[in-house]
Short mmCIF file of C-alpha atoms and ligand atoms in Angstrom, two decimals:
data_model
loop_
_atom_site.label_atom_id
_atom_site.label_comp_id
_atom_site.label_asym_id
_atom_site.label_seq_id
_atom_site.Cartn_x
_atom_site.Cartn_y
_atom_site.Cartn_z
CA MET A 22 -13.73 3.89 3.99
CA ARG A 23 -13.67 5.78 7.22
CA PHE A 24 -11.67 5.89 10.45
CA ASN A 25 -13.76 7.57 13.14
CA ASN A 26 -11.81 8.81 16.17
CA VAL A 27 -9.71 5.69 16.34
CA THR A 28 -7.49 5.15 19.35
CA PHE A 29 -5.25 2.13 19.66
CA GLY A 30 -2.29 0.68 21.56
CA TYR A 31 -0.52 -2.64 21.04
CA ASN A 32 -0.33 -2.86 24.82
CA SER A 33 -2.71 -1.29 27.29
CA ASP A 34 0.06 0.81 28.81
CA LYS A 35 0.99 2.70 25.62
CA ILE A 36 -1.30 4.48 23.21
CA VAL A 37 0.09 4.32 19.68
CA LEU A 38 -2.69 6.03 17.70
CA LYS A 39 -4.68 8.87 19.16
CA ASN A 40 -8.05 9.92 17.86
CA ILE A 41 -7.39 9.24 14.18
CA SER A 42 -10.08 10.21 11.67
CA ILE A 43 -9.63 9.55 7.97
CA TYR A 44 -12.20 9.56 5.19
CA ALA A 45 -11.35 8.12 1.80
CA LYS A 46 -13.51 7.75 -1.28
CA PRO A 47 -13.08 5.25 -4.13
CA GLY A 48 -10.52 6.50 -6.63
CA GLN A 49 -8.69 8.55 -4.03
CA LYS A 50 -5.08 8.30 -3.00
CA ILE A 51 -4.37 8.95 0.64
CA ALA A 52 -0.69 9.34 1.47
CA LEU A 53 0.56 8.68 4.99
CA VAL A 54 3.82 10.39 5.81
CA GLY A 55 5.73 10.86 9.02
CA SER A 56 8.91 9.82 10.73
CA THR A 57 9.78 6.30 11.76
CA GLY A 58 7.61 4.97 14.57
CA ALA A 59 4.91 7.59 13.92
CA GLY A 60 2.16 5.00 13.40
CA LYS A 61 1.77 4.62 9.62
CA THR A 62 2.02 0.83 9.48
CA THR A 63 -0.19 0.61 12.55
CA ILE A 64 -2.97 2.39 10.66
CA THR A 65 -2.82 -0.23 7.93
CA ASN A 66 -2.65 -3.05 10.54
CA LEU A 67 -5.97 -1.86 11.92
CA LEU A 68 -7.61 -1.70 8.53
CA THR A 69 -6.63 -5.31 7.83
CA ARG A 70 -7.65 -6.27 11.37
CA PHE A 71 -4.30 -7.73 12.26
CA TYR A 72 -5.19 -5.86 15.43
CA ASP A 73 -8.49 -4.52 16.72
CA ILE A 74 -8.98 -0.96 17.80
CA ASP A 75 -9.65 0.14 21.37
CA GLU A 76 -11.88 3.15 20.70
CA GLY A 77 -13.73 4.59 17.74
CA SER A 78 -14.65 2.66 14.61
CA ILE A 79 -13.46 1.80 11.13
CA THR A 80 -16.08 1.35 8.44
CA ILE A 81 -16.08 0.20 4.84
CA ASP A 82 -19.17 1.24 2.88
CA GLY A 83 -20.70 2.19 6.19
CA ILE A 84 -20.19 -1.24 7.76
CA ASP A 85 -18.06 -1.63 10.88
CA ILE A 86 -15.13 -3.86 9.91
CA ARG A 87 -15.59 -5.85 13.12
CA LYS A 88 -18.89 -7.01 11.63
CA ILE A 89 -17.31 -8.13 8.35
CA LYS A 90 -16.09 -11.73 8.20
CA LYS A 91 -12.28 -11.72 8.12
CA GLU A 92 -12.36 -13.78 4.98
CA ASN A 93 -14.49 -11.14 3.24
CA LEU A 94 -12.43 -8.31 4.65
CA ARG A 95 -9.28 -9.86 3.21
CA LYS A 96 -11.00 -9.92 -0.18
CA SER A 97 -11.67 -6.20 0.08
CA LEU A 98 -8.01 -5.38 0.61
CA ALA A 99 -4.74 -6.05 -1.13
CA MET A 100 -1.33 -4.98 0.01
CA VAL A 101 1.69 -4.17 -2.07
CA LEU A 102 4.49 -4.24 0.42
CA GLN A 103 8.19 -3.64 0.05
CA ASP A 104 9.09 -7.27 0.39
CA THR A 105 6.18 -9.49 -0.40
CA HIS A 106 7.11 -13.15 -0.36
CA LEU A 107 7.47 -14.97 -3.59
CA PHE A 108 7.60 -18.74 -3.34
CA THR A 109 9.41 -21.44 -5.24
CA GLY A 110 7.13 -22.14 -8.15
CA THR A 111 6.15 -20.75 -11.52
CA ILE A 112 5.63 -17.09 -12.22
CA ILE A 113 2.02 -17.73 -13.12
CA ASP A 114 1.30 -19.39 -9.78
CA ASN A 115 3.11 -16.67 -7.89
CA ILE A 116 0.82 -14.07 -9.44
CA ARG A 117 -2.24 -16.27 -9.01
CA TYR A 118 -1.57 -16.27 -5.28
CA GLY A 119 -3.49 -12.97 -5.26
CA LYS A 120 -6.65 -14.89 -6.21
CA LEU A 121 -6.30 -18.64 -6.17
CA GLU A 122 -9.24 -19.30 -8.43
CA ALA A 123 -8.00 -16.93 -11.15
CA THR A 124 -7.76 -18.37 -14.64
CA ASP A 125 -4.55 -18.11 -16.69
CA GLU A 126 -6.19 -15.39 -18.77
CA GLU A 127 -6.97 -13.35 -15.65
CA VAL A 128 -3.39 -13.74 -14.45
CA ILE A 129 -1.99 -12.59 -17.78
CA LYS A 130 -4.36 -9.63 -17.85
CA ALA A 131 -3.17 -8.64 -14.36
CA ALA A 132 0.46 -8.99 -15.42
CA LYS A 133 -0.21 -6.71 -18.37
CA LEU A 134 -1.84 -4.13 -16.16
CA ALA A 135 1.15 -4.26 -13.84
CA GLY A 136 3.56 -3.89 -16.74
CA ALA A 137 5.12 -7.27 -15.93
CA ASP A 138 4.02 -9.13 -19.04
CA SER A 139 6.90 -8.07 -21.28
CA PHE A 140 9.70 -9.13 -18.94
CA ILE A 141 7.91 -12.40 -18.18
CA ARG A 142 7.64 -13.23 -21.87
CA ARG A 143 11.36 -12.69 -22.30
CA LEU A 144 12.16 -15.34 -19.66
CA SER A 145 13.19 -18.78 -20.94
CA ASN A 146 9.88 -20.42 -20.05
CA GLY A 147 7.68 -17.34 -19.96
CA TYR A 148 4.90 -17.60 -17.40
CA ASN A 149 6.01 -21.14 -16.56
CA THR A 150 9.48 -20.07 -15.52
CA VAL A 151 10.21 -21.37 -12.05
CA ILE A 152 11.48 -18.78 -9.62
CA ASP A 153 13.41 -19.97 -6.63
CA GLY A 154 12.60 -19.08 -3.04
CA ASP A 155 11.90 -15.35 -2.63
CA GLY A 156 12.65 -14.69 -6.28
CA ASN A 157 16.40 -14.44 -5.96
CA ASN A 158 16.80 -15.05 -9.65
CA LEU A 159 14.78 -11.93 -10.45
CA SER A 160 15.77 -8.31 -10.14
CA GLN A 161 14.26 -6.21 -7.40
CA GLY A 162 12.24 -4.27 -9.97
CA GLN A 163 10.90 -7.48 -11.48
CA ARG A 164 9.85 -8.76 -8.07
CA GLN A 165 7.96 -5.53 -7.48
CA LEU A 166 6.18 -5.85 -10.80
CA LEU A 167 5.08 -9.34 -9.74
CA ASN A 168 3.78 -7.90 -6.48
CA ILE A 169 1.74 -5.38 -8.42
CA ALA A 170 0.41 -8.11 -10.69
CA ARG A 171 -0.54 -10.19 -7.66
CA ALA A 172 -2.58 -7.31 -6.26
CA ALA A 173 -4.08 -6.64 -9.68
CA VAL A 174 -5.38 -10.21 -9.97
CA ALA A 175 -6.97 -9.89 -6.53
CA ASP A 176 -8.71 -6.75 -7.84
CA PRO A 177 -9.75 -5.39 -4.42
CA PRO A 178 -11.65 -2.14 -3.76
CA ILE A 179 -9.01 -1.05 -1.23
CA LEU A 180 -5.30 -1.07 -1.76
CA ILE A 181 -2.50 -0.54 0.74
CA LEU A 182 0.89 0.31 -0.67
CA ASP A 183 4.10 0.55 1.23
CA GLU A 184 6.39 2.25 -1.17
CA ALA A 185 9.86 0.81 -1.53
CA THR A 186 12.66 2.94 -0.19
CA SER A 187 15.43 0.93 -1.77
CA SER A 188 17.04 2.46 -4.77
CA ILE A 189 16.27 1.02 -8.14
CA ASP A 190 17.33 2.77 -11.32
CA THR A 191 15.10 5.63 -12.40
CA ARG A 192 13.88 3.94 -15.57
CA THR A 193 12.66 0.88 -13.66
CA GLU A 194 11.26 3.10 -10.97
CA LYS A 195 9.22 5.01 -13.52
CA TYR A 196 7.98 1.75 -14.98
CA ILE A 197 6.90 0.52 -11.55
CA GLU A 198 5.20 3.81 -10.83
CA GLU A 199 3.18 3.51 -14.02
CA GLY A 200 2.09 0.01 -13.06
CA MET A 201 1.12 1.23 -9.61
CA ASP A 202 -0.88 4.07 -11.12
CA ARG A 203 -2.87 1.68 -13.27
CA LEU A 204 -3.38 -0.60 -10.27
CA MET A 205 -4.66 2.28 -8.12
CA GLU A 206 -7.27 3.45 -10.61
CA GLY A 207 -10.83 3.19 -9.31
CA ARG A 208 -9.79 1.94 -5.84
CA THR A 209 -9.37 3.52 -2.44
CA ASN A 210 -5.61 3.72 -1.95
CA PHE A 211 -3.53 4.08 1.17
CA ILE A 212 0.08 4.79 0.40
CA ILE A 213 2.85 4.81 2.95
CA ALA A 214 4.85 7.17 0.87
CA HIS A 215 8.56 7.68 0.69
CA ARG A 216 8.80 9.67 -2.51
CA LEU A 217 7.86 13.23 -3.17
CA SER A 218 6.42 12.36 -6.59
CA THR A 219 3.89 10.01 -4.99
CA VAL A 220 2.89 12.42 -2.28
CA ARG A 221 2.48 15.29 -4.70
CA ASN A 222 -0.12 13.28 -6.63
CA ALA A 223 -2.10 12.22 -3.58
CA ASP A 224 -5.62 13.59 -3.06
CA ALA A 225 -4.94 13.93 0.63
CA ILE A 226 -1.77 13.75 2.67
CA MET A 227 -1.87 12.83 6.35
CA VAL A 228 1.19 13.84 8.31
CA ILE A 229 1.42 11.49 11.28
CA GLU A 230 3.56 12.22 14.29
CA ASN A 231 3.51 10.34 17.59
CA GLY A 232 0.28 8.61 16.62
CA GLU A 233 -1.59 11.77 15.72
CA ILE A 234 -2.52 13.39 12.43
CA ILE A 235 -0.84 16.75 12.82
CA GLU A 236 -1.49 18.08 9.32
CA ARG A 237 -3.80 17.12 6.47
CA GLY A 238 -4.41 18.50 3.01
CA ASN A 239 -2.98 18.24 -0.47
CA HIS A 240 0.57 19.11 -1.42
CA GLU A 241 -0.07 22.79 -2.19
CA GLU A 242 -2.23 23.35 0.88
CA LEU A 243 0.32 21.78 3.18
CA LEU A 244 3.24 23.67 1.68
CA LYS A 245 1.41 26.92 2.33
CA GLN A 246 1.02 26.02 6.00
CA ARG A 247 4.80 25.99 6.35
CA GLY A 248 4.54 23.33 9.03
CA ARG A 249 5.95 19.85 9.38
CA TYR A 250 5.16 18.88 5.81
CA TYR A 251 6.93 21.93 4.51
CA ASP A 252 9.95 20.97 6.58
CA LEU A 253 9.86 17.44 5.21
CA CYS A 254 9.72 18.71 1.64
CA THR A 255 12.38 21.34 1.93
CA GLY A 256 14.77 19.18 3.91
CA ALA A 257 15.82 16.91 1.02
CA PHE A 258 12.63 14.95 1.56
CA GLU A 259 13.80 11.97 3.47
CA LEU A 260 10.32 10.85 4.39
CA GLU A 261 11.17 7.44 5.81
N1 ATP B 219 3.70 -5.32 17.11
C1 ATP B 219 3.95 -4.27 17.90
N2 ATP B 219 3.90 -4.39 19.26
C2 ATP B 219 4.13 -3.33 20.06
N3 ATP B 219 4.44 -2.10 19.61
C3 ATP B 219 4.52 -1.91 18.29
C4 ATP B 219 4.28 -2.99 17.36
N4 ATP B 219 4.42 -2.50 16.10
C5 ATP B 219 4.74 -1.20 16.24
N5 ATP B 219 4.79 -0.83 17.55
C6 ATP B 219 5.04 0.52 18.06
O1 ATP B 219 4.03 1.38 17.56
C7 ATP B 219 4.56 2.64 17.17
C8 ATP B 219 4.20 2.93 15.72
O2 ATP B 219 4.85 1.99 14.88
P1 ATP B 219 4.58 1.87 13.32
O3 ATP B 219 5.16 0.59 12.88
O4 ATP B 219 3.14 2.10 13.05
O5 ATP B 219 5.43 3.10 12.77
P2 ATP B 219 5.66 3.58 11.27
O6 ATP B 219 5.14 4.96 11.17
O7 ATP B 219 5.12 2.57 10.33
O8 ATP B 219 7.25 3.62 11.18
P3 ATP B 219 8.24 3.23 9.96
O9 ATP B 219 8.32 4.43 9.07
O10 ATP B 219 9.54 2.98 10.66
O11 ATP B 219 7.73 2.00 9.29
C9 ATP B 219 6.05 2.57 17.45
O12 ATP B 219 6.28 3.20 18.68
C10 ATP B 219 6.35 1.09 17.54
O13 ATP B 219 7.39 0.84 18.43
MG1 MG B 220 6.01 1.23 8.91
#
């Protein structure tokens, strides 16, 4: 997956991303960090083709994404966002939403990978438990595990994760992190990171400011530079 000198603006009068180049190999974790409004979500919007770029190109396996049918592109990508919608229906169907033709066995396998299987089995009707709109009868941590399971059943080569900022207890957080780690294995991963632990483990960190990559490297390399990343890390690490 490659961004080659990508420039983009939502409107023609304002450039939001300037000359962005990113190269990511399967199995790698690329962390995007930077202050609010820097352009992190925009980068992922371009990859999913919610918007098309103005200059440069984005390729997957060497193919320009504008030449890939949207339907096929969507199959190459899954997103684990902070607040993915759950719908009124059973747990099993909510997970299956990641791949509508998935069998029950595939769904259960995905739930196990996510680390969601054990809490689901403890529910009154297990996988057939009905959750109400947006999963209000589940905890925030449980909803996130379902999101991970949904992405796992889709089993895409590229994964986009927008890490939750909201505070969940550390034990649940650790559990979710482990599920995420299993989900990320063998894929190309883009993580909009809010936690130092995630960033530290990334193969490459891109520090985005005002639509530009101002620093890139791994955690140690960037700390040594004593630049913006260093400031982010030493200043209580409120990545946002
Ligand atoms: N749909 C849109 N239409 C017009 N401008 C937009 C749109 N979405 C974002 N922008 C602008 O693009 C810039 C980058 O926004 P983006 O959402 O990529 O930031 P971000 O780095 O994800 O920030 P955050 O950490 O707050 O999520 C901002 O100036 C924002 O106002
Ligand atoms: Mg964002």
